[in-house]
Short mmCIF file of C-alpha atoms and ligand atoms in Angstrom, two decimals:
data_model
loop_
_atom_site.label_atom_id
_atom_site.label_comp_id
_atom_site.label_asym_id
_atom_site.label_seq_id
_atom_site.Cartn_x
_atom_site.Cartn_y
_atom_site.Cartn_z
CA UNK C 1 -3.70 -6.24 -59.44
CA UNK C 2 -4.21 -7.71 -62.41
CA UNK C 3 -6.52 -10.65 -62.91
CA UNK C 4 -5.45 -14.04 -63.77
CA UNK C 5 -6.98 -16.78 -64.62
CA UNK C 6 -6.72 -20.23 -63.46
CA UNK C 7 -7.82 -23.31 -65.50
CA UNK C 8 -7.43 -27.09 -63.67
CA UNK C 9 -4.43 -28.57 -65.09
CA UNK C 10 -3.72 -32.53 -65.81
CA UNK C 11 -2.08 -32.03 -62.45
CA UNK C 12 -4.83 -33.30 -59.84
CA UNK C 13 -3.67 -36.58 -58.72
CA UNK C 14 -3.59 -36.94 -55.43
CA UNK C 15 -3.01 -40.84 -54.28
CA UNK C 16 -0.14 -39.91 -54.13
CA UNK C 17 0.79 -37.51 -53.75
CA UNK C 18 3.41 -37.08 -51.16
CA UNK C 19 5.57 -33.89 -50.05
CA UNK C 20 3.38 -31.10 -51.88
CA UNK C 21 3.65 -32.86 -55.58
CA UNK C 22 0.47 -33.76 -56.74
CA UNK C 23 -1.39 -30.98 -55.06
CA UNK C 24 0.05 -28.36 -56.79
CA UNK C 25 -1.83 -25.31 -58.61
CA UNK C 26 -3.86 -24.85 -60.88
CA UNK C 27 -2.53 -23.62 -64.12
CA UNK C 28 -2.55 -20.31 -65.54
CA UNK C 29 -3.87 -19.31 -68.73
CA UNK C 30 -3.31 -16.19 -70.57
CA UNK C 31 -6.16 -13.88 -70.09
CA UNK C 32 -6.61 -12.29 -73.00
CA UNK C 33 -6.92 -15.73 -74.93
CA UNK C 34 -9.44 -16.88 -72.16
CA UNK C 35 -10.91 -13.91 -71.81
CA UNK C 36 -12.41 -13.30 -75.54
CA UNK C 37 -14.17 -16.97 -75.35
CA UNK C 38 -15.90 -15.92 -72.23
CA UNK C 39 -19.70 -15.37 -72.01
CA UNK C 40 -20.78 -12.84 -68.63
CA UNK C 41 -23.70 -14.92 -67.64
CA UNK C 42 -24.18 -13.39 -64.08
CA UNK C 43 -22.98 -11.14 -60.83
CA UNK C 44 -24.49 -12.76 -57.98
CA UNK C 45 -23.25 -11.66 -54.10
CA UNK C 46 -22.34 -15.05 -53.48
CA UNK C 47 -20.67 -18.49 -56.11
CA UNK C 48 -21.77 -21.42 -54.64
CA UNK C 49 -19.92 -24.72 -56.67
CA UNK C 50 -21.58 -27.83 -56.19
CA UNK C 51 -25.31 -29.20 -55.50
CA UNK C 52 -24.61 -31.87 -52.91
CA UNK C 53 -25.72 -32.10 -48.71
CA UNK C 54 -23.70 -28.16 -48.19
CA UNK C 55 -23.85 -27.06 -51.64
CA UNK C 56 -27.54 -26.95 -51.99
CA UNK C 57 -28.36 -26.28 -48.00
CA UNK C 58 -25.86 -23.73 -48.45
CA UNK C 59 -27.23 -21.94 -51.28
CA UNK C 60 -29.82 -21.91 -49.26
CA UNK C 61 -28.68 -20.51 -46.26
CA UNK C 62 -26.41 -17.65 -47.88
CA UNK C 63 -29.88 -16.30 -49.91
CA UNK C 64 -31.87 -16.60 -46.95
CA UNK C 65 -29.61 -14.29 -45.91
CA UNK C 66 -30.11 -11.87 -48.04
CA UNK C 67 -27.76 -12.85 -51.29
CA UNK C 68 -27.34 -13.43 -54.66
CA UNK C 69 -27.23 -17.12 -55.81
CA UNK C 70 -26.37 -18.95 -57.52
CA UNK C 71 -25.18 -22.08 -57.74
CA UNK C 72 -23.36 -24.86 -59.81
CA UNK C 73 -23.58 -28.30 -60.38
CA UNK C 74 -22.43 -30.29 -62.92
CA UNK C 75 -25.06 -33.07 -62.45
CA UNK C 76 -28.85 -32.13 -63.80
CA UNK C 77 -30.49 -33.24 -60.38
CA UNK C 78 -28.95 -32.22 -56.92
CA UNK C 79 -28.11 -33.73 -53.61
CA UNK C 80 -24.45 -34.64 -54.57
CA UNK C 81 -23.26 -38.21 -53.18
CA UNK C 82 -27.28 -38.95 -51.93
CA UNK C 83 -28.56 -38.93 -55.48
CA UNK C 84 -25.25 -39.50 -58.12
CA UNK C 85 -23.78 -42.36 -55.30
CA UNK C 86 -26.82 -43.92 -54.07
CA UNK C 87 -25.94 -43.53 -50.82
CA UNK C 88 -28.62 -43.96 -47.57
CA UNK C 89 -29.28 -43.51 -45.41
CA UNK C 90 -28.89 -39.24 -44.35
CA UNK C 91 -26.49 -39.75 -41.20
CA UNK C 92 -27.16 -39.02 -39.12
CA UNK C 93 -28.86 -35.67 -37.23
CA UNK C 94 -29.27 -37.80 -33.91
CA UNK C 95 -26.94 -38.01 -30.78
CA UNK C 96 -27.64 -40.17 -27.91
CA UNK C 97 -31.92 -40.45 -29.08
CA UNK C 98 -31.09 -35.94 -29.15
CA UNK C 99 -30.64 -34.50 -32.13
CA UNK C 100 -27.74 -32.36 -32.51
CA UNK C 101 -28.30 -30.89 -36.16
CA UNK C 102 -31.40 -28.19 -37.46
CA UNK C 103 -32.20 -25.75 -39.21
CA UNK C 104 -32.22 -25.71 -42.88
CA UNK C 105 -30.93 -29.37 -43.19
CA UNK C 106 -33.72 -30.83 -40.49
CA UNK C 107 -36.41 -28.55 -42.63
CA UNK C 108 -35.00 -31.01 -46.06
CA UNK C 109 -36.13 -33.83 -43.77
CA UNK C 110 -39.58 -33.08 -42.67
CA UNK C 111 -39.74 -31.37 -46.63
CA UNK C 112 -38.42 -34.79 -47.29
CA UNK C 113 -40.97 -36.60 -45.23
CA UNK C 114 -44.48 -34.88 -46.18
CA UNK C 115 -43.82 -36.37 -50.06
CA UNK C 116 -43.28 -38.92 -48.44
CA UNK C 117 -39.35 -39.50 -48.91
CA UNK C 118 -38.41 -40.54 -46.34
CA UNK C 119 -38.50 -41.80 -42.92
CA UNK C 120 -36.54 -41.03 -40.37
CA UNK C 121 -34.96 -43.87 -38.05
CA UNK C 122 -34.64 -42.75 -34.28
CA UNK C 123 -32.62 -43.13 -32.29
CA UNK C 124 -29.32 -41.99 -34.36
CA UNK C 125 -31.44 -39.63 -36.78
CA UNK C 126 -31.13 -41.80 -39.81
CA UNK C 127 -32.81 -40.88 -42.26
CA UNK C 128 -33.81 -43.48 -45.48
CA UNK C 129 -35.08 -41.88 -49.10
CA UNK C 130 -36.25 -41.85 -52.18
CA UNK C 131 -33.79 -41.30 -54.76
CA UNK C 132 -36.02 -39.50 -56.70
CA UNK C 133 -37.45 -37.77 -54.22
CA UNK C 134 -35.09 -36.27 -52.94
CA UNK C 135 -33.81 -34.71 -55.99
CA UNK C 136 -37.52 -33.33 -56.63
CA UNK C 137 -37.26 -31.78 -52.76
CA UNK C 138 -33.40 -30.37 -52.73
CA UNK C 139 -34.44 -28.41 -56.49
CA UNK C 140 -37.52 -27.33 -54.38
CA UNK C 141 -36.34 -25.71 -51.94
CA UNK C 142 -33.06 -23.17 -53.79
CA UNK C 143 -35.54 -22.67 -56.38
CA UNK C 144 -37.92 -21.15 -53.64
CA UNK C 145 -34.71 -18.99 -51.88
CA UNK C 146 -35.10 -17.60 -55.54
CA UNK C 147 -31.26 -19.29 -56.19
CA UNK C 148 -29.97 -19.15 -59.80
CA UNK C 149 -29.46 -22.97 -60.26
CA UNK C 150 -26.07 -23.80 -62.97
CA UNK C 151 -27.41 -27.62 -62.97
CA UNK C 152 -25.05 -29.11 -66.30
CA UNK C 153 -22.58 -26.95 -65.77
CA UNK C 154 -19.26 -28.38 -65.14
CA UNK C 155 -16.59 -25.41 -62.07
CA UNK C 156 -12.86 -25.26 -64.71
CA UNK C 157 -11.43 -22.21 -63.37
CA UNK C 158 -11.42 -19.79 -61.95
CA UNK C 159 -10.47 -15.50 -61.82
CA UNK C 160 -8.38 -14.24 -59.55
CA UNK C 161 -7.08 -10.58 -58.45
CA UNK C 162 -4.42 -11.53 -55.67
CA UNK C 163 -5.81 -14.48 -53.49
CA UNK C 164 -9.25 -12.77 -53.93
CA UNK C 165 -11.21 -14.58 -56.10
CA UNK C 166 -13.22 -12.68 -58.80
CA UNK C 167 -15.44 -14.79 -60.62
CA UNK C 168 -15.67 -18.92 -61.81
CA UNK C 169 -16.09 -20.75 -65.20
CA UNK C 170 -18.19 -23.18 -65.70
CA UNK C 171 -18.65 -25.09 -68.46
CA UNK C 172 -21.42 -26.19 -69.76
CA UNK C 173 -24.02 -26.87 -73.84
CA UNK C 174 -23.73 -22.51 -73.73
CA UNK C 175 -20.10 -22.62 -74.37
CA UNK C 176 -17.03 -20.88 -71.66
CA UNK C 177 -19.54 -18.82 -68.96
CA UNK C 178 -18.19 -16.07 -66.82
CA UNK C 179 -20.15 -16.00 -63.19
CA UNK C 180 -19.00 -12.85 -61.07
CA UNK C 181 -19.56 -12.60 -57.53
CA UNK C 182 -17.89 -11.12 -54.25
CA UNK C 183 -18.27 -14.61 -52.26
CA UNK C 184 -17.42 -18.01 -53.16
CA UNK C 185 -18.75 -21.26 -52.15
CA UNK C 186 -16.44 -24.94 -52.81
CA UNK C 187 -19.41 -27.41 -52.28
CA UNK C 188 -17.73 -29.63 -54.58
CA UNK C 189 -16.40 -32.65 -52.36
CA UNK C 190 -13.22 -32.50 -53.80
CA UNK C 191 -12.30 -29.05 -53.31
CA UNK C 192 -11.75 -27.71 -56.70
CA UNK C 193 -12.84 -24.21 -56.81
CA UNK C 194 -10.64 -23.49 -53.21
CA UNK C 195 -7.53 -26.25 -55.09
CA UNK C 196 -7.81 -24.29 -58.68
CA UNK C 197 -7.36 -21.19 -56.47
CA UNK C 198 -4.05 -21.99 -54.92
CA UNK C 199 -4.81 -22.79 -51.12
CA UNK C 200 -2.86 -25.33 -50.09
CA UNK C 201 -4.08 -28.67 -49.42
CA UNK C 202 -4.41 -31.39 -46.67
CA UNK C 203 -0.81 -33.19 -47.84
CA UNK C 204 -1.85 -37.44 -47.60
CA UNK C 205 1.59 -39.00 -46.60
CA UNK C 206 0.17 -42.44 -45.63
CA UNK C 207 -0.67 -42.73 -49.69
CA UNK C 208 -3.53 -44.47 -48.92
CA UNK C 209 -7.19 -43.28 -49.48
CA UNK C 210 -10.05 -44.39 -48.50
CA UNK C 211 -12.35 -46.68 -51.14
CA UNK C 212 -15.30 -46.21 -53.56
CA UNK C 213 -18.23 -47.76 -54.13
CA UNK C 214 -19.91 -48.17 -56.95
CA UNK C 215 -23.68 -48.20 -55.79
CA UNK C 216 -26.60 -49.52 -57.25
CA UNK C 217 -30.10 -50.67 -56.62
CA UNK C 218 -31.55 -54.28 -56.93
CA UNK C 219 -34.47 -54.67 -57.20
CA UNK C 220 -37.10 -57.94 -57.06
CA UNK C 221 -34.91 -58.43 -53.63
CA UNK C 222 -37.67 -59.60 -50.85
CA UNK C 223 -37.96 -57.02 -48.65
CA UNK C 224 -40.38 -58.18 -46.28
CA UNK C 225 -37.54 -61.13 -45.78
CA UNK C 226 -36.45 -61.14 -41.54
CA UNK C 227 -33.63 -60.84 -42.94
CA UNK C 228 -33.82 -57.63 -44.87
CA UNK C 229 -35.93 -55.72 -42.59
CA UNK C 230 -32.50 -56.75 -39.60
CA UNK C 231 -30.58 -55.55 -41.98
CA UNK C 232 -32.29 -52.38 -44.36
CA UNK C 233 -32.65 -49.92 -41.46
CA UNK C 234 -29.42 -48.92 -39.44
CA UNK C 235 -30.95 -47.24 -36.32
CA UNK C 236 -31.03 -50.49 -34.09
CA UNK C 237 -28.35 -51.01 -34.80
CA UNK C 238 -24.97 -51.26 -32.19
CA UNK C 239 -21.47 -50.63 -33.61
CA UNK C 240 -21.83 -51.79 -37.68
CA UNK C 241 -25.12 -51.80 -39.70
CA UNK C 242 -23.61 -54.02 -41.83
CA UNK C 243 -25.02 -57.20 -42.81
CA UNK C 244 -23.27 -59.15 -41.46
CA UNK C 245 -24.79 -62.99 -42.44
CA UNK C 246 -23.65 -62.17 -46.31
CA UNK C 247 -20.66 -60.37 -45.30
CA UNK C 248 -19.67 -64.57 -43.68
CA UNK C 249 -20.82 -66.15 -46.71
CA UNK C 250 -18.98 -63.86 -48.44
CA UNK C 251 -16.00 -64.26 -47.01
CA UNK C 252 -16.28 -67.97 -46.30
CA UNK C 253 -16.62 -68.57 -49.97
CA UNK C 254 -13.69 -66.61 -50.82
CA UNK C 255 -11.55 -68.29 -47.77
CA UNK C 256 -13.01 -71.36 -50.32
CA UNK C 257 -11.88 -69.92 -53.72
CA UNK C 258 -14.34 -68.09 -55.26
CA UNK C 259 -13.63 -65.47 -57.60
CA UNK C 260 -15.44 -62.28 -55.78
CA UNK C 261 -13.29 -59.51 -55.37
CA UNK C 262 -12.79 -57.35 -52.53
CA UNK C 263 -15.80 -55.91 -50.80
CA UNK C 264 -17.39 -53.62 -47.39
CA UNK C 265 -20.19 -54.18 -45.85
CA UNK C 266 -22.51 -54.99 -47.68
CA UNK C 267 -25.61 -52.38 -46.32
CA UNK C 268 -28.66 -53.33 -47.23
CA UNK C 269 -30.12 -48.92 -47.78
CA UNK C 270 -34.03 -49.02 -47.97
CA UNK C 271 -34.97 -46.96 -51.03
CA UNK C 272 -38.41 -46.78 -49.46
CA UNK C 273 -40.27 -49.10 -51.65
CA UNK C 274 -40.57 -52.72 -51.15
CA UNK C 275 -39.09 -55.02 -53.10
CA UNK C 276 -35.15 -52.46 -53.72
CA UNK C 277 -32.63 -51.53 -52.05
CA UNK C 278 -29.69 -49.74 -52.61
CA UNK C 279 -26.66 -52.11 -52.34
CA UNK C 280 -22.83 -50.95 -50.38
CA UNK C 281 -20.19 -53.56 -51.78
CA UNK C 282 -18.35 -52.83 -53.94
CA UNK C 283 -15.00 -51.06 -53.04
CA UNK C 284 -11.71 -50.18 -54.99
CA UNK C 285 -8.63 -47.87 -54.25
CA UNK C 286 -9.64 -44.32 -56.32
CA UNK C 287 -9.12 -41.35 -56.45
CA UNK C 288 -11.42 -39.42 -57.39
CA UNK C 289 -9.21 -35.55 -58.36
CA UNK C 290 -7.28 -37.58 -61.33
CA UNK C 291 -9.21 -39.18 -63.99
CA UNK C 292 -7.39 -42.27 -65.64
CA UNK C 293 -7.47 -44.17 -62.03
CA UNK C 294 -11.22 -43.36 -61.67
CA UNK C 295 -12.26 -44.63 -64.86
CA UNK C 296 -10.45 -47.62 -64.96
CA UNK C 297 -11.99 -48.29 -61.00
CA UNK C 298 -15.06 -47.46 -61.94
CA UNK C 299 -15.30 -49.34 -64.78
CA UNK C 300 -14.28 -52.60 -62.48
CA UNK C 301 -16.55 -51.28 -60.03
CA UNK C 302 -19.08 -51.73 -63.27
CA UNK C 303 -17.86 -55.34 -63.34
CA UNK C 304 -18.17 -56.67 -60.00
CA UNK C 305 -21.35 -54.96 -59.26
CA UNK C 306 -22.44 -58.00 -61.15
CA UNK C 307 -19.80 -59.96 -59.76
CA UNK C 308 -21.87 -59.50 -56.21
CA UNK C 309 -25.91 -59.95 -57.84
CA UNK C 310 -24.89 -63.00 -59.17
CA UNK C 311 -23.05 -64.79 -55.90
CA UNK C 312 -26.31 -62.79 -54.00
CA UNK C 313 -28.80 -64.80 -56.12
CA UNK C 314 -26.82 -67.82 -56.31
CA UNK C 315 -26.37 -67.97 -51.84
CA UNK C 316 -29.55 -66.32 -50.65
CA UNK C 317 -33.54 -66.95 -51.53
CA UNK C 318 -34.20 -63.88 -50.98
CA UNK C 319 -32.28 -62.82 -53.22
CA UNK C 320 -32.51 -65.47 -56.22
CA UNK C 321 -35.07 -62.60 -57.86
CA UNK C 322 -33.09 -59.35 -57.65
CA UNK C 323 -32.19 -58.10 -60.64
CA UNK C 324 -29.86 -55.23 -60.82
CA UNK C 325 -32.37 -52.20 -61.87
CA UNK C 326 -30.30 -49.72 -61.53
CA UNK C 327 -26.60 -48.23 -61.12
CA UNK C 328 -25.14 -44.88 -59.71
CA UNK C 329 -24.50 -41.80 -62.09
CA UNK C 330 -20.92 -42.45 -60.95
CA UNK C 331 -19.08 -43.98 -57.71
CA UNK C 332 -19.33 -42.84 -54.21
CA UNK C 333 -15.89 -41.12 -52.90
CA UNK C 334 -14.97 -40.62 -49.52
CA UNK C 335 -12.37 -38.63 -49.47
CA UNK C 336 -9.89 -36.91 -51.20
CA UNK C 337 -8.48 -33.24 -51.19
CA UNK C 338 -8.81 -30.97 -48.36
CA UNK C 339 -7.75 -27.55 -47.44
CA UNK C 340 -5.45 -26.70 -45.14
CA UNK C 341 -7.24 -24.58 -43.28
CA UNK C 342 -7.87 -22.04 -40.64
CA UNK C 343 -7.72 -25.18 -38.21
CA UNK C 344 -7.85 -28.21 -39.33
CA UNK C 345 -9.94 -30.76 -37.04
CA UNK C 346 -8.41 -34.06 -35.80
CA UNK C 347 -9.81 -36.48 -34.16
CA UNK C 348 -9.40 -36.17 -31.26
CA UNK C 349 -10.94 -33.70 -30.42
CA UNK C 350 -14.19 -34.37 -32.64
CA UNK C 351 -14.00 -38.08 -30.68
CA UNK C 352 -13.62 -35.62 -27.57
CA UNK C 353 -16.68 -33.60 -28.55
CA UNK C 354 -15.05 -30.27 -27.80
CA UNK C 355 -16.28 -26.90 -28.40
CA UNK C 356 -14.12 -24.47 -30.05
CA UNK C 357 -15.54 -20.33 -29.27
CA UNK C 358 -16.50 -20.43 -32.35
CA UNK C 359 -18.43 -23.98 -33.77
CA UNK C 360 -21.30 -23.80 -36.26
CA UNK C 361 -22.03 -27.47 -36.61
CA UNK C 362 -22.61 -30.89 -35.15
CA UNK C 363 -22.04 -33.86 -35.34
CA UNK C 364 -23.55 -37.64 -34.93
CA UNK C 365 -21.92 -40.02 -36.71
CA UNK C 366 -18.92 -42.24 -35.41
CA UNK C 367 -15.35 -42.31 -37.17
CA UNK C 368 -16.46 -44.72 -39.67
CA UNK C 369 -13.21 -45.45 -42.17
CA UNK C 370 -12.92 -48.04 -44.23
CA UNK C 371 -9.77 -49.91 -45.85
CA UNK C 372 -8.85 -48.71 -48.71
CA UNK C 373 -7.32 -53.04 -49.27
CA UNK C 374 -9.63 -56.00 -47.56
CA UNK C 375 -13.29 -55.76 -46.18
CA UNK C 376 -11.31 -53.84 -43.34
CA UNK C 377 -13.56 -50.84 -41.52
CA UNK C 378 -12.38 -49.41 -38.54
CA UNK C 379 -15.44 -47.68 -36.51
CA UNK C 380 -14.70 -44.88 -33.31
CA UNK C 381 -17.09 -44.47 -31.05
CA UNK C 382 -17.53 -39.96 -29.95
CA UNK C 383 -17.71 -39.71 -26.49
CA UNK C 384 -20.58 -36.65 -27.61
CA UNK C 385 -21.88 -35.46 -30.33
CA UNK C 386 -18.92 -33.18 -31.76
CA UNK C 387 -18.28 -29.89 -33.07
CA UNK C 388 -17.07 -28.10 -36.17
CA UNK C 389 -15.48 -25.03 -36.03
CA UNK C 390 -15.60 -21.73 -38.45
CA UNK C 391 -12.08 -21.08 -38.84
CA UNK C 392 -11.87 -25.28 -40.85
CA UNK C 393 -14.07 -23.58 -43.08
CA UNK C 394 -11.47 -20.89 -44.39
CA UNK C 395 -8.21 -20.80 -44.99
CA UNK C 396 -6.07 -17.88 -44.56
CA UNK C 397 -4.88 -15.34 -46.82
CA UNK C 398 -7.98 -16.18 -49.46
CA UNK C 399 -10.52 -13.45 -47.91
CA UNK C 400 -13.24 -14.36 -50.16
CA UNK C 401 -13.61 -18.04 -50.23
CA UNK C 402 -15.78 -20.21 -47.42
CA UNK C 403 -15.46 -23.91 -48.26
CA UNK C 404 -18.31 -26.58 -47.16
CA UNK C 405 -18.33 -30.36 -46.92
CA UNK C 406 -15.88 -32.79 -46.97
CA UNK C 407 -12.85 -31.05 -47.57
CA UNK C 408 -12.77 -28.72 -44.92
CA UNK C 409 -9.72 -28.74 -43.03
CA UNK C 410 -9.41 -32.08 -41.14
CA UNK C 411 -7.68 -34.51 -40.79
CA UNK C 412 -8.06 -38.19 -42.21
CA UNK C 413 -9.94 -39.60 -39.18
CA UNK C 414 -12.02 -36.41 -38.67
CA UNK C 415 -13.12 -36.64 -42.59
CA UNK C 416 -14.06 -40.56 -41.43
CA UNK C 417 -17.29 -38.87 -39.67
CA UNK C 418 -17.78 -35.07 -40.64
CA UNK C 419 -18.01 -36.47 -44.14
CA UNK C 420 -21.39 -38.02 -43.23
CA UNK C 421 -24.69 -36.37 -44.92
CA UNK C 422 -26.43 -34.52 -42.78
CA UNK C 423 -22.60 -33.69 -41.02
CA UNK C 424 -22.22 -32.41 -44.40
CA UNK C 425 -25.38 -29.87 -44.46
CA UNK C 426 -24.66 -28.16 -41.27
CA UNK C 427 -21.40 -27.50 -42.24
CA UNK C 428 -23.08 -25.91 -45.37
CA UNK C 429 -25.96 -23.56 -44.13
CA UNK C 430 -23.22 -22.08 -41.47
CA UNK C 431 -20.33 -21.85 -45.10
CA UNK C 432 -24.41 -19.98 -46.23
CA UNK C 433 -24.73 -17.97 -43.57
CA UNK C 434 -21.33 -16.56 -43.15
CA UNK C 435 -20.52 -15.79 -47.34
CA UNK C 436 -23.69 -13.40 -46.80
CA UNK C 437 -23.08 -12.24 -43.28
CA UNK C 438 -19.02 -11.03 -44.92
CA UNK C 439 -20.94 -9.29 -47.07
CA UNK C 440 -23.08 -7.70 -45.06
CA UNK C 441 -21.16 -6.92 -43.05
CA UNK C 442 -18.04 -6.06 -45.70
CA UNK C 443 -15.98 -7.55 -43.33
CA UNK C 444 -13.18 -10.93 -45.38
CA UNK C 445 -14.52 -14.38 -44.84
CA UNK C 446 -12.01 -14.80 -42.37
CA UNK C 447 -12.97 -11.82 -39.72
CA UNK C 448 -17.21 -12.51 -39.74
CA UNK C 449 -18.90 -11.39 -37.11
CA UNK C 450 -18.98 -15.04 -35.24
CA UNK C 451 -21.79 -14.08 -32.40
CA UNK C 452 -23.39 -13.05 -35.08
CA UNK C 453 -23.27 -16.11 -37.41
CA UNK C 454 -24.16 -17.61 -34.23
CA UNK C 455 -27.52 -16.12 -34.25
CA UNK C 456 -28.08 -16.29 -37.78
CA UNK C 457 -27.47 -20.05 -37.04
CA UNK C 458 -30.39 -20.62 -33.55
CA UNK C 459 -33.00 -18.84 -35.15
CA UNK C 460 -33.15 -20.80 -37.89
CA UNK C 461 -32.73 -24.06 -35.03
CA UNK C 462 -29.06 -24.55 -35.72
CA UNK C 463 -27.80 -26.56 -32.12
CA UNK C 464 -24.63 -24.74 -31.45
C1 FAD T 1 -20.16 -45.41 -51.03
C2 FAD T 1 -19.95 -44.72 -50.09
C3 FAD T 1 -20.84 -44.63 -48.46
C4 FAD T 1 -21.32 -43.56 -48.16
N1 FAD T 1 -22.29 -43.81 -47.07
C5 FAD T 1 -22.81 -43.59 -46.46
C6 FAD T 1 -23.54 -42.36 -45.25
O1 FAD T 1 -24.28 -44.09 -45.45
N2 FAD T 1 -24.09 -41.78 -45.18
C7 FAD T 1 -24.49 -41.15 -45.53
O2 FAD T 1 -24.75 -40.42 -44.70
N3 FAD T 1 -23.46 -41.04 -45.50
C8 FAD T 1 -22.23 -40.90 -46.39
N4 FAD T 1 -21.21 -40.95 -47.32
C9 FAD T 1 -20.51 -40.02 -46.77
C10 FAD T 1 -21.30 -38.47 -47.96
O3 FAD T 1 -22.02 -38.82 -48.88
C11 FAD T 1 -20.50 -37.93 -48.74
O4 FAD T 1 -19.86 -37.88 -47.77
C12 FAD T 1 -21.39 -36.82 -48.47
O5 FAD T 1 -22.50 -36.47 -49.86
C13 FAD T 1 -20.22 -35.06 -48.45
O6 FAD T 1 -20.97 -33.59 -49.27
P1 FAD T 1 -20.82 -33.11 -49.84
O7 FAD T 1 -22.12 -32.20 -50.15
O8 FAD T 1 -19.48 -32.16 -49.17
O9 FAD T 1 -19.91 -33.80 -51.08
P2 FAD T 1 -20.69 -34.52 -52.41
O10 FAD T 1 -21.64 -34.80 -51.51
O11 FAD T 1 -20.54 -34.97 -53.76
O12 FAD T 1 -21.60 -33.48 -54.09
C14 FAD T 1 -20.55 -32.94 -54.12
C15 FAD T 1 -21.06 -32.02 -55.61
O13 FAD T 1 -20.39 -30.75 -56.26
C16 FAD T 1 -20.02 -31.14 -58.25
N5 FAD T 1 -19.45 -31.28 -58.19
C17 FAD T 1 -18.34 -31.50 -58.13
N6 FAD T 1 -17.27 -31.38 -58.72
C18 FAD T 1 -18.16 -30.36 -59.68
C19 FAD T 1 -17.43 -29.21 -60.47
N7 FAD T 1 -15.74 -29.48 -61.08
N8 FAD T 1 -17.90 -28.76 -61.26
C20 FAD T 1 -19.58 -29.01 -60.69
N9 FAD T 1 -20.23 -28.63 -60.11
C21 FAD T 1 -19.25 -29.90 -59.47
C22 FAD T 1 -21.61 -32.80 -56.93
O14 FAD T 1 -22.10 -32.63 -58.19
C23 FAD T 1 -21.75 -33.14 -56.73
O15 FAD T 1 -23.49 -32.80 -56.60
C24 FAD T 1 -20.39 -42.33 -48.16
C25 FAD T 1 -20.63 -41.72 -49.22
C26 FAD T 1 -19.88 -42.50 -49.57
C27 FAD T 1 -18.69 -42.53 -51.04
#
């Protein structure tokens, strides 16, 4: 079969996608021109794109199953939203006080804890972490597993033979590089690889996405005050862990005419250093798959960071000396592209904790849907810890592609729970193991021996 190259094109916008518009495939480019400019950088069993919670866990898992693995990440560090979005804590490893996510994700937490970079809050198993030690710990685990790291490398294209992926094209200081492999994992959060490969995506009939939030670290905060001690930790709370006294005051100020932008929460999250907190307060509708749209939103949110900081200084003694010590490398993304997989997880299945014949991971976090406008948030409790089926990670007809993390096949509501980091790590672990096993078994990813996969995951400590 002819091999064809597909590169990102500008038709990626998602927000206003109606009946398939805007979720079209990347643009095909003539292979002759492109191939002459590509440097063949490596040949692998498994290439993982995206080094966030799902991606770095997938890379470690595939490598521990004996595969030769490359991990591609566009930033110079691993951790995804945890380290590029200052999103904290890692939620949630436990349901009803019992841990439901284990294996490599939990090993990561324990290693981070041993470095002094994690604090586990029970009974929910939320994990506060030190952002810099997170990067170090993830990098160590990946390198120790023998994974080849391609950092500061953006995935920009894919080579296809029919519906089989042959290589990915990445762009970095070396120019355009080609990584060949027999199995591929898309852990880019935005489903960049699957989209370029032509995998059908979930539509967006509501024309709405959960908002972006630009998180930042405030220092000079009185973290010993009763207010911060009460609201900086999340596991002891019923419902939302937002800081109600600050929220109420900000809403009152707005009502009385203060020019404050829309906000969420706010949530003040421990970064494990006295005097500093990671703040999640800003909020704007944004489409991360459309660069212009996202740039505009980020610029506006950066302004908002300083407006809220000023308001906190003026109205709360705990914040009177605070200052913005750093802003996250980018605004956080809650929702964007998701594949239309062999099975789409629905909220009903997820909340009731349906066990599938191919369950490969769990989820413990409540459904947590943020309104794209205003300060609203919908929370729905899980009846029991949820399951994620392997079929949500694969698309019919694409024999060597697995998707991991928040771009798996899920409806909007179930995504609003399974997008949290512990769940994404559990999904990544399963994706990595499945990719390596499908190769060993000489089968398409659709025909992986599920029982064998589950046995491997259980041997690592997963609760599936
Ligand atoms: C504001 C906000 C608050 C949140 N709060 C919490 C919380 O309290 N607790 C919690 O657990 N979760 C929270 N989440 C959710 C959670 O952080 C994410 O859903 C989760 O990190 C998703 O993991 P992932 O690995 O699928 O994707 P990501 O974390 O997005 O990682 C994707 C990785 O792929 C890389 N990448 C993307 N595109 C490319 C490309 N083309 N080429 C190369 N690399 C690429 C990115 O740089 C990134 O490293 C929050 C999210 C947001 C936005």
